[in-house]
PDB file of C-alpha atoms in Angstrom:
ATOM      1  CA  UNK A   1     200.266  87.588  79.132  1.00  0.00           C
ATOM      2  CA  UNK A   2     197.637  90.235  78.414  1.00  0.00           C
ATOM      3  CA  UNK A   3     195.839  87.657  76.145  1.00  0.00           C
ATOM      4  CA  UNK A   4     195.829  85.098  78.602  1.00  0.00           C
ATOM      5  CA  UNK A   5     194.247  87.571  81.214  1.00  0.00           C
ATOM      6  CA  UNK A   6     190.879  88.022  78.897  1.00  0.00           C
ATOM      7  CA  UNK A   7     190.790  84.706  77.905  1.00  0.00           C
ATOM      8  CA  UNK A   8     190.388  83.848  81.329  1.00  0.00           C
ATOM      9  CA  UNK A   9     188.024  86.967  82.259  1.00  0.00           C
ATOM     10  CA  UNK A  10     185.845  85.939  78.645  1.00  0.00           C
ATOM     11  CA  UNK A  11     185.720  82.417  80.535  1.00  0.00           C
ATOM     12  CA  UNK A  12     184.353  83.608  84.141  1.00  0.00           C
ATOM     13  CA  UNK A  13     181.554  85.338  81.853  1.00  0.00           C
ATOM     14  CA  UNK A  14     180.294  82.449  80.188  1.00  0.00           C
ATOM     15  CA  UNK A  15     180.661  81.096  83.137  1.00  0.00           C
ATOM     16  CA  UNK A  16     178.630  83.182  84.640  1.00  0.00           C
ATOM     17  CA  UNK A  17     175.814  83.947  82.134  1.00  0.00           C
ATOM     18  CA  UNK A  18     175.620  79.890  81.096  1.00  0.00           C
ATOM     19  CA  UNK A  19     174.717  79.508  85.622  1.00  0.00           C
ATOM     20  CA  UNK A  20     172.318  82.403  85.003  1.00  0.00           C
ATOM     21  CA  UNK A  21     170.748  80.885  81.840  1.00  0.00           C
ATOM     22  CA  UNK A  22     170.242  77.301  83.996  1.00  0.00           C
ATOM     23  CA  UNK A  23     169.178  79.279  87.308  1.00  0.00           C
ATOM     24  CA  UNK A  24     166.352  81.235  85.046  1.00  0.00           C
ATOM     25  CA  UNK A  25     165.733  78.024  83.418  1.00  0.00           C
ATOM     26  CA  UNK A  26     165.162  76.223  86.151  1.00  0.00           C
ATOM     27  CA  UNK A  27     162.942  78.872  87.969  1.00  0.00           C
ATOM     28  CA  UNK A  28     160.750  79.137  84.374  1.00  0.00           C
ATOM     29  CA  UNK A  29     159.950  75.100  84.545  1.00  0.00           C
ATOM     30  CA  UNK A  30     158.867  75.384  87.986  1.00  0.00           C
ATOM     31  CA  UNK A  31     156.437  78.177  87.546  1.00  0.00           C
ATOM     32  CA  UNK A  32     155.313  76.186  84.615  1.00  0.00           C
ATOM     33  CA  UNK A  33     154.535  72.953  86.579  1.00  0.00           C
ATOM     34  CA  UNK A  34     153.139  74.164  89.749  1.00  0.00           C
ATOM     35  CA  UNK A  35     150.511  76.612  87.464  1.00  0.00           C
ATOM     36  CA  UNK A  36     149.690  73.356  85.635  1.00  0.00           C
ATOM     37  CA  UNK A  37     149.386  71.140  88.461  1.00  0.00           C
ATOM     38  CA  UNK A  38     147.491  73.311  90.649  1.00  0.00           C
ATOM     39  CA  UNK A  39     144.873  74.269  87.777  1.00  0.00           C
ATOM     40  CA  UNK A  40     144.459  70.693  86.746  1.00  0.00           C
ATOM     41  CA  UNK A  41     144.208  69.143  90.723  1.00  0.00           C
ATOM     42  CA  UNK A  42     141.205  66.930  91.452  1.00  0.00           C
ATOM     43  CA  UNK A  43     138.875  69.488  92.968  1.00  0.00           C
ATOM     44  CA  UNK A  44     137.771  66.049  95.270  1.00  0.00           C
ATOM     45  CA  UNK A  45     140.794  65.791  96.932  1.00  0.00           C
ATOM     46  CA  UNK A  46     142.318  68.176  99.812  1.00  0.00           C
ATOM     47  CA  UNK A  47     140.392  71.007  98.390  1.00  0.00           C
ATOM     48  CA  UNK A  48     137.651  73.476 100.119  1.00  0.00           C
ATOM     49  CA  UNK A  49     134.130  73.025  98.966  1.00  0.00           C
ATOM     50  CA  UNK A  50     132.602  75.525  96.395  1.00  0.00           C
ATOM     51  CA  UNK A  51     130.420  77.904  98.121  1.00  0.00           C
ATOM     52  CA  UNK A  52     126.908  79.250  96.482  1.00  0.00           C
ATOM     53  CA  UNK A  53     125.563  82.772  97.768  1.00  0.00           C
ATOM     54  CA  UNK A  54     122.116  83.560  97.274  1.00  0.00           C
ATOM     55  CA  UNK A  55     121.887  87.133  96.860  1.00  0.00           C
ATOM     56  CA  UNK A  56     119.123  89.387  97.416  1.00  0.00           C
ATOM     57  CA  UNK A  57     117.701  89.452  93.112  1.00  0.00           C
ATOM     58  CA  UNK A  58     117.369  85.528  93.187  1.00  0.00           C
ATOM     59  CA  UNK A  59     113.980  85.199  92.766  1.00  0.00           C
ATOM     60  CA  UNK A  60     113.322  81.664  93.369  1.00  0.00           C
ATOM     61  CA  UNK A  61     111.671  81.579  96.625  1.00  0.00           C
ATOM     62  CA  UNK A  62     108.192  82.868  95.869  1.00  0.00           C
ATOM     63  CA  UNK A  63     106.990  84.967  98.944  1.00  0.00           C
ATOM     64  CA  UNK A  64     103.430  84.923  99.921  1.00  0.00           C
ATOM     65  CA  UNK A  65     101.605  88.257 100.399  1.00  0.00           C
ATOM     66  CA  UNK A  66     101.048  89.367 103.869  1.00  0.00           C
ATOM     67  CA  UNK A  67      98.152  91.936 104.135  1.00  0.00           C
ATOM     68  CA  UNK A  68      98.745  92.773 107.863  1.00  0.00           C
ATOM     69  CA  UNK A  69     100.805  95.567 109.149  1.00  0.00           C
ATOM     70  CA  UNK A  70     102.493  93.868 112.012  1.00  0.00           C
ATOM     71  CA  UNK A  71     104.772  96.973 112.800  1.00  0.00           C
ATOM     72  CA  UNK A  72     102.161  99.274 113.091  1.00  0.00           C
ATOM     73  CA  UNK A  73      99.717  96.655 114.902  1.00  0.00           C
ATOM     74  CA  UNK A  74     103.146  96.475 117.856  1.00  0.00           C
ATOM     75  CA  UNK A  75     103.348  99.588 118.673  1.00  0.00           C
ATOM     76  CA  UNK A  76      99.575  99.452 119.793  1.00  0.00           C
ATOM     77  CA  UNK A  77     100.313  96.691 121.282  1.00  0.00           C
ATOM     78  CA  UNK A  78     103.314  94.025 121.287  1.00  0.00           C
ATOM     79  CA  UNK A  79     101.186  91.060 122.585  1.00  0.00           C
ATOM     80  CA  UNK A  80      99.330  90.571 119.142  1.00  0.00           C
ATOM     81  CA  UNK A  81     101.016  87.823 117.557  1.00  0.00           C
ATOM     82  CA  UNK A  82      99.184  87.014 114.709  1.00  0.00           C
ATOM     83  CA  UNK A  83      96.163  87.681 112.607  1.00  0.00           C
ATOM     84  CA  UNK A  84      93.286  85.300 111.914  1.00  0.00           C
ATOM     85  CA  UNK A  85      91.029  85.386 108.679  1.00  0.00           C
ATOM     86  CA  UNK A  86      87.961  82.999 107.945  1.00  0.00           C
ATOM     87  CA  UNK A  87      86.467  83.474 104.970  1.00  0.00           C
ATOM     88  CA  UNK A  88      82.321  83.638 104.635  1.00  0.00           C
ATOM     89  CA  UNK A  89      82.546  84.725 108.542  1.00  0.00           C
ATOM     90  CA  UNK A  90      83.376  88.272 110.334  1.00  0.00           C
ATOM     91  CA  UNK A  91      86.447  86.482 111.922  1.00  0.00           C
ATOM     92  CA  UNK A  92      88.850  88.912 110.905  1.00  0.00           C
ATOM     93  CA  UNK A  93      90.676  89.956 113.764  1.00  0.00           C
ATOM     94  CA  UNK A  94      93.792  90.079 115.583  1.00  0.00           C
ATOM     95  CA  UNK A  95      95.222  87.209 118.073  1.00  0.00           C
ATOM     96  CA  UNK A  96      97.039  88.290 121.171  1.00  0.00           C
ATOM     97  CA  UNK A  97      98.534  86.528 124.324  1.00  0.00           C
ATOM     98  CA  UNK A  98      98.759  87.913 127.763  1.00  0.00           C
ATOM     99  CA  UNK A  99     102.165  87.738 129.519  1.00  0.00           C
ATOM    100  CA  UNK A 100     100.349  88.684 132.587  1.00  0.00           C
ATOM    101  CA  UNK A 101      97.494  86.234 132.945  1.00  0.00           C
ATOM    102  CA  UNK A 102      95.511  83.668 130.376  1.00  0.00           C
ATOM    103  CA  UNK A 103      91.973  84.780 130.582  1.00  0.00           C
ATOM    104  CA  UNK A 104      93.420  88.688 130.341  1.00  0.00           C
ATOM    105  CA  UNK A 105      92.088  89.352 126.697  1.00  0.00           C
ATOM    106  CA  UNK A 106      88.492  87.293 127.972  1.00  0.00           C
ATOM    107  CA  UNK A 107      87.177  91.308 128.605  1.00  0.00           C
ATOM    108  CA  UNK A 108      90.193  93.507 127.467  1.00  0.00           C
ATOM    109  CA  UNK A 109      90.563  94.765 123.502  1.00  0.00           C
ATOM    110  CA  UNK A 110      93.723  95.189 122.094  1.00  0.00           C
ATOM    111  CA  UNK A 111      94.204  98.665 123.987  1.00  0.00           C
ATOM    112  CA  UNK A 112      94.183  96.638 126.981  1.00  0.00           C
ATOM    113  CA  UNK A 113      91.208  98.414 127.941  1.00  0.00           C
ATOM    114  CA  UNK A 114      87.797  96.773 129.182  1.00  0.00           C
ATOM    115  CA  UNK A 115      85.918  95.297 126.722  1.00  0.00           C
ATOM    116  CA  UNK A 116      82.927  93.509 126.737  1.00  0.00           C
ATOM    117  CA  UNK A 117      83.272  91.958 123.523  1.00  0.00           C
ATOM    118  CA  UNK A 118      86.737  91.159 124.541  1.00  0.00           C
ATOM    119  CA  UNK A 119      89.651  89.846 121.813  1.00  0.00           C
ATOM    120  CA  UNK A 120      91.093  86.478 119.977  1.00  0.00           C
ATOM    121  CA  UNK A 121      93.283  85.368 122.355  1.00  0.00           C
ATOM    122  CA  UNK A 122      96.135  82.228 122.691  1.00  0.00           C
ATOM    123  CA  UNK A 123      96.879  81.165 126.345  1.00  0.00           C
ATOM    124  CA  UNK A 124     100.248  80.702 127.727  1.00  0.00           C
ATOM    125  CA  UNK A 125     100.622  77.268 127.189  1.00  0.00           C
ATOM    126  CA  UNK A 126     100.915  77.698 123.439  1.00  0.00           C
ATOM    127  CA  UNK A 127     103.303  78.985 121.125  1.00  0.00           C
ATOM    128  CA  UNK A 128     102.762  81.986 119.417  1.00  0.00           C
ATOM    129  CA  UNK A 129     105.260  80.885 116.683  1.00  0.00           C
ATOM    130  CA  UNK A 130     102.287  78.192 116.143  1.00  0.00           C
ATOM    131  CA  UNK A 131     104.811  75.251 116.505  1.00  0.00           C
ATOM    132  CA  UNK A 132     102.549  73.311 118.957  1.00  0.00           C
ATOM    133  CA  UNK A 133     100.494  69.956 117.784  1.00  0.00           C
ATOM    134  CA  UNK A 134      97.092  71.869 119.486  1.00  0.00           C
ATOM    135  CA  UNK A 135      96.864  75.226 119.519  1.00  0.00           C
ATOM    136  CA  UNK A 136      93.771  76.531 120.743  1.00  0.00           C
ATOM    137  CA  UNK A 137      92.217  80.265 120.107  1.00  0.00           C
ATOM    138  CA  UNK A 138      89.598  81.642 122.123  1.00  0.00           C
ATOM    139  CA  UNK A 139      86.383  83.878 121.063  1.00  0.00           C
ATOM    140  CA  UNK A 140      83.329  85.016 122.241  1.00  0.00           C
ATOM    141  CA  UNK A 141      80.110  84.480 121.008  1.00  0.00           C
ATOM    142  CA  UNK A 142      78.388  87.567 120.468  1.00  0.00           C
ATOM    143  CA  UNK A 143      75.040  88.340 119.883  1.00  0.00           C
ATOM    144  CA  UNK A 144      75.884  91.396 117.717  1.00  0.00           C
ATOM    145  CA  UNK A 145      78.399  89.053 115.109  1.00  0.00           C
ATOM    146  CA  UNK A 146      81.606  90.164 116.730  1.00  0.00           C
ATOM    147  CA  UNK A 147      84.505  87.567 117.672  1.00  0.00           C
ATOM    148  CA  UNK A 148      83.812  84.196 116.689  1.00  0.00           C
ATOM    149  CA  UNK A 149      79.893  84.363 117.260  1.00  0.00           C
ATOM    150  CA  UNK A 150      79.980  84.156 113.101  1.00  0.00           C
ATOM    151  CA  UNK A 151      81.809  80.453 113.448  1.00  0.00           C
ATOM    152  CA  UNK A 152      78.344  78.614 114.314  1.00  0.00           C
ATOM    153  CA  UNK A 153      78.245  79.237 110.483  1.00  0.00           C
ATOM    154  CA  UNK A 154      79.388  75.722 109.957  1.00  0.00           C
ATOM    155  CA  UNK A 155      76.628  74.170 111.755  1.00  0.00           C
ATOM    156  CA  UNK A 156      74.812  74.673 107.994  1.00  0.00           C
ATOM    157  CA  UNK A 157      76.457  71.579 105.693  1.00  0.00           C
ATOM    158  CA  UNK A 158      76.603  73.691 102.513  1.00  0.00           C
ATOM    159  CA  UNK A 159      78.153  76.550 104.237  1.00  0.00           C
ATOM    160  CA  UNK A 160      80.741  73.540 105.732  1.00  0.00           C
ATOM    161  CA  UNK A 161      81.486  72.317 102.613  1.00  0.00           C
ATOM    162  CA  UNK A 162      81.940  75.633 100.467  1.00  0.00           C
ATOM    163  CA  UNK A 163      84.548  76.970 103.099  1.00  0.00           C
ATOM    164  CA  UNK A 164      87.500  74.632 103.506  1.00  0.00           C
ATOM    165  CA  UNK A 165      90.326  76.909 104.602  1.00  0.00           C
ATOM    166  CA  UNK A 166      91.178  79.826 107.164  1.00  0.00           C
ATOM    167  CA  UNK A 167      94.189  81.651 107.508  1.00  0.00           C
ATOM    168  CA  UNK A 168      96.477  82.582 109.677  1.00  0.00           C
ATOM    169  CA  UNK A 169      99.421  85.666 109.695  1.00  0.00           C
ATOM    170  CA  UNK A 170     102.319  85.798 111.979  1.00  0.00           C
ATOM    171  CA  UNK A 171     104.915  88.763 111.320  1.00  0.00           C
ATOM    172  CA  UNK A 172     107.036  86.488 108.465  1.00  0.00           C
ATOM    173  CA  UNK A 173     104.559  83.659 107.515  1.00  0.00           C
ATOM    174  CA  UNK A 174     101.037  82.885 106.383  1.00  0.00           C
ATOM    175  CA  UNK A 175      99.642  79.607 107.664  1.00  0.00           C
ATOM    176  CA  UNK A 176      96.893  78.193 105.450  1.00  0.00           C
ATOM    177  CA  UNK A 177      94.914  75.530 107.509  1.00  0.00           C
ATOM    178  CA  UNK A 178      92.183  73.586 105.976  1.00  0.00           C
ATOM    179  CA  UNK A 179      88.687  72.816 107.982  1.00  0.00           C
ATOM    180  CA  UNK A 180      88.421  69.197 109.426  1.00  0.00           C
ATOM    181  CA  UNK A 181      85.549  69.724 111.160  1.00  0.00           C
ATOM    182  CA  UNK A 182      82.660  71.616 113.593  1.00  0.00           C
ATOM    183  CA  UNK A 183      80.756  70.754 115.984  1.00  0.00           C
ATOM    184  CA  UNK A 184      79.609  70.924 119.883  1.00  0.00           C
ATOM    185  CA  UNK A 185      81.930  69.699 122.486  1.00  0.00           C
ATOM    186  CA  UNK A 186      81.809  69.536 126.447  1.00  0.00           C
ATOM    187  CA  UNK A 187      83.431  72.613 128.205  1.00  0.00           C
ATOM    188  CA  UNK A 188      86.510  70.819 129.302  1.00  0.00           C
ATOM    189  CA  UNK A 189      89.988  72.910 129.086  1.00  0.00           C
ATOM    190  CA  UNK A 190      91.131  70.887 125.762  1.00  0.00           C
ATOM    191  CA  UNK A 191      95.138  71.798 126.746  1.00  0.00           C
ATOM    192  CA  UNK A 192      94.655  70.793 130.297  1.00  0.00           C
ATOM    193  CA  UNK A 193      92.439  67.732 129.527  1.00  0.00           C
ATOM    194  CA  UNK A 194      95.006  66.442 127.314  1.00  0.00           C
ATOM    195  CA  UNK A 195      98.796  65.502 126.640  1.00  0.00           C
ATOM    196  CA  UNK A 196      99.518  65.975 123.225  1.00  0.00           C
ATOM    197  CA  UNK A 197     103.268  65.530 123.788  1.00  0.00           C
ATOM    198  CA  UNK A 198     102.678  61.756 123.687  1.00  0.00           C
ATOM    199  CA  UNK A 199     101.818  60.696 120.297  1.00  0.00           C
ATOM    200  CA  UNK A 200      99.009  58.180 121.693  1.00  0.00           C
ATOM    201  CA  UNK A 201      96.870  60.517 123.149  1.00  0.00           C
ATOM    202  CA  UNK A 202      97.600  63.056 120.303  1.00  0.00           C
ATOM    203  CA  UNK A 203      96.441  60.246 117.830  1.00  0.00           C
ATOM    204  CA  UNK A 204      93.183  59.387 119.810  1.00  0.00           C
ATOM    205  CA  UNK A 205      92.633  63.816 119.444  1.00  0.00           C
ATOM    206  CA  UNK A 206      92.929  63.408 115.814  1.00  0.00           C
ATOM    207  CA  UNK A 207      90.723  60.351 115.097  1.00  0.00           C
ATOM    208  CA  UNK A 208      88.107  62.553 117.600  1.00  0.00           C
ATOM    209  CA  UNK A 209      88.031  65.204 115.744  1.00  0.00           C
ATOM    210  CA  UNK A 210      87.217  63.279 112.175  1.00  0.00           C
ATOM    211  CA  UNK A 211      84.597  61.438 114.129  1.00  0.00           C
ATOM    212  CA  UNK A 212      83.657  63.384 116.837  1.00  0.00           C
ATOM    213  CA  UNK A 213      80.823  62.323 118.974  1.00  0.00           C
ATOM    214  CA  UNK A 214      78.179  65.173 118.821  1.00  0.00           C
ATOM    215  CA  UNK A 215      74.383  65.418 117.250  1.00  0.00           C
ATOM    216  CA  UNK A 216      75.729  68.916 116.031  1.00  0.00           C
ATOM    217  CA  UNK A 217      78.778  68.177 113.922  1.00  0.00           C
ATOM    218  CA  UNK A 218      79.842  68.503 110.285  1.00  0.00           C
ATOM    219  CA  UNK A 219      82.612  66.796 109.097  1.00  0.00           C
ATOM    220  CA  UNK A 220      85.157  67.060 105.749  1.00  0.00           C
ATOM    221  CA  UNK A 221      84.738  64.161 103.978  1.00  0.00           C
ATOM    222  CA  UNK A 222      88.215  64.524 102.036  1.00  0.00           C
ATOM    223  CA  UNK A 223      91.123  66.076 103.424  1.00  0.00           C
ATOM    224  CA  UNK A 224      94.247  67.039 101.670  1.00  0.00           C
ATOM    225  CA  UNK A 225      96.097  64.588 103.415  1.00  0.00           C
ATOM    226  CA  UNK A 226      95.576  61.880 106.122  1.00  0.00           C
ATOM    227  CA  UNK A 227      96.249  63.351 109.402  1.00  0.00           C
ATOM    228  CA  UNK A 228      98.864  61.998 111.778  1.00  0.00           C
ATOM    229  CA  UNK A 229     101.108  62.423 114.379  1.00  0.00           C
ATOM    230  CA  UNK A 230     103.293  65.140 111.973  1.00  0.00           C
ATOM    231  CA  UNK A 231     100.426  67.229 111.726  1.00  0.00           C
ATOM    232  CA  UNK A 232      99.544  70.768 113.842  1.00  0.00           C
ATOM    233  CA  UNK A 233      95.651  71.750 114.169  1.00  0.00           C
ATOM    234  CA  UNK A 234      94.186  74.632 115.496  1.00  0.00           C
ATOM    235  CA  UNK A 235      91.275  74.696 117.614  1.00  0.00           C
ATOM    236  CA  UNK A 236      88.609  77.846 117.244  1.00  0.00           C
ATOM    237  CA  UNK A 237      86.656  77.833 120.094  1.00  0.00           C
ATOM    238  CA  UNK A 238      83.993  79.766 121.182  1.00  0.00           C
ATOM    239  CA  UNK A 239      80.576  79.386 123.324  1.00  0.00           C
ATOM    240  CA  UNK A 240      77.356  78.006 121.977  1.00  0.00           C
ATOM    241  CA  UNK A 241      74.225  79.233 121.072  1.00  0.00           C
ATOM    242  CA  UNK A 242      72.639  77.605 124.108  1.00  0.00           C
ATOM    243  CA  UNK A 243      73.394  75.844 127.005  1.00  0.00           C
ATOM    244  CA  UNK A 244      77.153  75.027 128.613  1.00  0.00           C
ATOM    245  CA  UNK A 245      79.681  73.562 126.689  1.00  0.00           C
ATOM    246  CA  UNK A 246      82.058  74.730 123.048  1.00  0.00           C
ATOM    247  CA  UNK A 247      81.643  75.223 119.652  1.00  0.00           C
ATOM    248  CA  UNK A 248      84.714  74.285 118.085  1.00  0.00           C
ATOM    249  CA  UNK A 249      85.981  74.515 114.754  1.00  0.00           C
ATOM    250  CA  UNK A 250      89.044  72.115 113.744  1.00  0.00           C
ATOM    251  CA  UNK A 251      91.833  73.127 111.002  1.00  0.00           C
ATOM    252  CA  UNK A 252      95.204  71.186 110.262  1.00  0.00           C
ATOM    253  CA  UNK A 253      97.987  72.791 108.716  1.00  0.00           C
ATOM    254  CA  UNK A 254      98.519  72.376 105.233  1.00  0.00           C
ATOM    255  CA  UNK A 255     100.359  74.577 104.489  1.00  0.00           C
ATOM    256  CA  UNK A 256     103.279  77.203 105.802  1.00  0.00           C
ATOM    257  CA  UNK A 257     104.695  79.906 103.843  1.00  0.00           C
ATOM    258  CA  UNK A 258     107.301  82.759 104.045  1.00  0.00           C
ATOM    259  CA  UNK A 259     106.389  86.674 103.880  1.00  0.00           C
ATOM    260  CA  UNK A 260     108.020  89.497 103.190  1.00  0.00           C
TER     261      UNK A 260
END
């Protein structure tokens, strides 16, 4: 009897580890095939796109060097926007845009105080981010050099065709535009006279100033590209030497890069 009692107890054990042996088994395969399937599933299918971080030592993006010190420059005064520079003239200066009226900066430096000479100045109508197709900058033209007085410069031919570019800085960008042309133009307010929104009129603007019609003009034979409806120009204008009317001096954008 006492035999038959651990036969039957050595029984229930195999019994028991041979279930435990399958159970593990069984657990052990599956771990086995879901760690192969999910390490060999087609990363096309019903999975989430691979996502690339640029971090700050990637060094692909070469930033061009901005020479102005914007933060300083704001805490004179937060209406200067940008900075223009044109080589081979004293146009060096500052650009600024009144929130309070568009002829403001006509007599005011960038103190806000009275000024003669007053400053570079955008009105209203334009974009200080320089987004618009005409953008048009104001100067005086002073008798002492100051302003834009030094832009009537490019009435001479050689001095026309050994300065191409000017420059413009904005607090994260530095716009190089190159010189289309200069010349004398009626005193008309160019961004009421005209609706550059429509790319008809803007068109006509642009095949004006490549052939404008004026006895005092110089014009860039070459360009860097053919101008169209894509392009953004900026107007420099300023008073002539005599009698009513503009001096103007054309640039497109050619090109528009990041600062630091």
């Amino acid at each position: 009897m006492f035999c038959m009692e651990n036969e039957k107890k050595r029984n229930i054990i195999l019994v028991v580890i041979l279930a435990i042996v399958i159970i593990a088994t069984v657990i052990v395969g599956f771990l086995v095939f879901n760690s192969f399937f999910n390490n060999n599933i087609d990363p096309g299918k019903n999975t989430e796109p691979e996502t690339v971080t640029a971090t700050e030592n990637d060094n692909e993006y070469k930033y061009a060097k901005n020479p102005i010190d914007f933060k300083s420059l704001h805490k004179t005064n937060k209406e200067i926007f940008g900075w223009i520079k044109v080589p081979g003239t004293n146009v060096d200066h500052p650009l600024l845009q009144s929130q309070e009226r568009d002829d403001f900066y006509l007599d005011k430096n960038i103190y806000k105080n009275y000024s003669f000479a007053g400053s570079i100045y955008a009105e209203y109508c334009n974009d200080t981010d320089m987004i618009d197709r005409v953008t048009v900058l104001y100067g005086h033209n002073m008798a002492g050099g100051q302003m834009f007085s030094t832009l009537h410069r490019f009435e001479d031919k050689d001095f026309f065709d050994k300065h191409k570019y000017f420059y413009i800085y904005t607090e994260d960008r530095k716009l190089t535009y190159q010189i289309v042309s200069a010349y004398n133009y009626d005193d008309r307010h160019i961004m009421n006279s005209f609706n550059f929104a429509e790319d008809e009129v803007f068109e006509e603007y642009l095949d004006y100033i490549q052939n404008p019609r004026s006895i005092v003009k110089n014009v860039r034979k070459k360009l860097d590209h053919k101008l169209t409806v894509n392009d953004r120009i900026v107007t420099l204008s300023t008073c002539l030497n005599y009698g009513s009317g503009r001096y103007l001096v054309q640039g497109v954008l050619i090109k528009d890069e990041l600062t630091k």
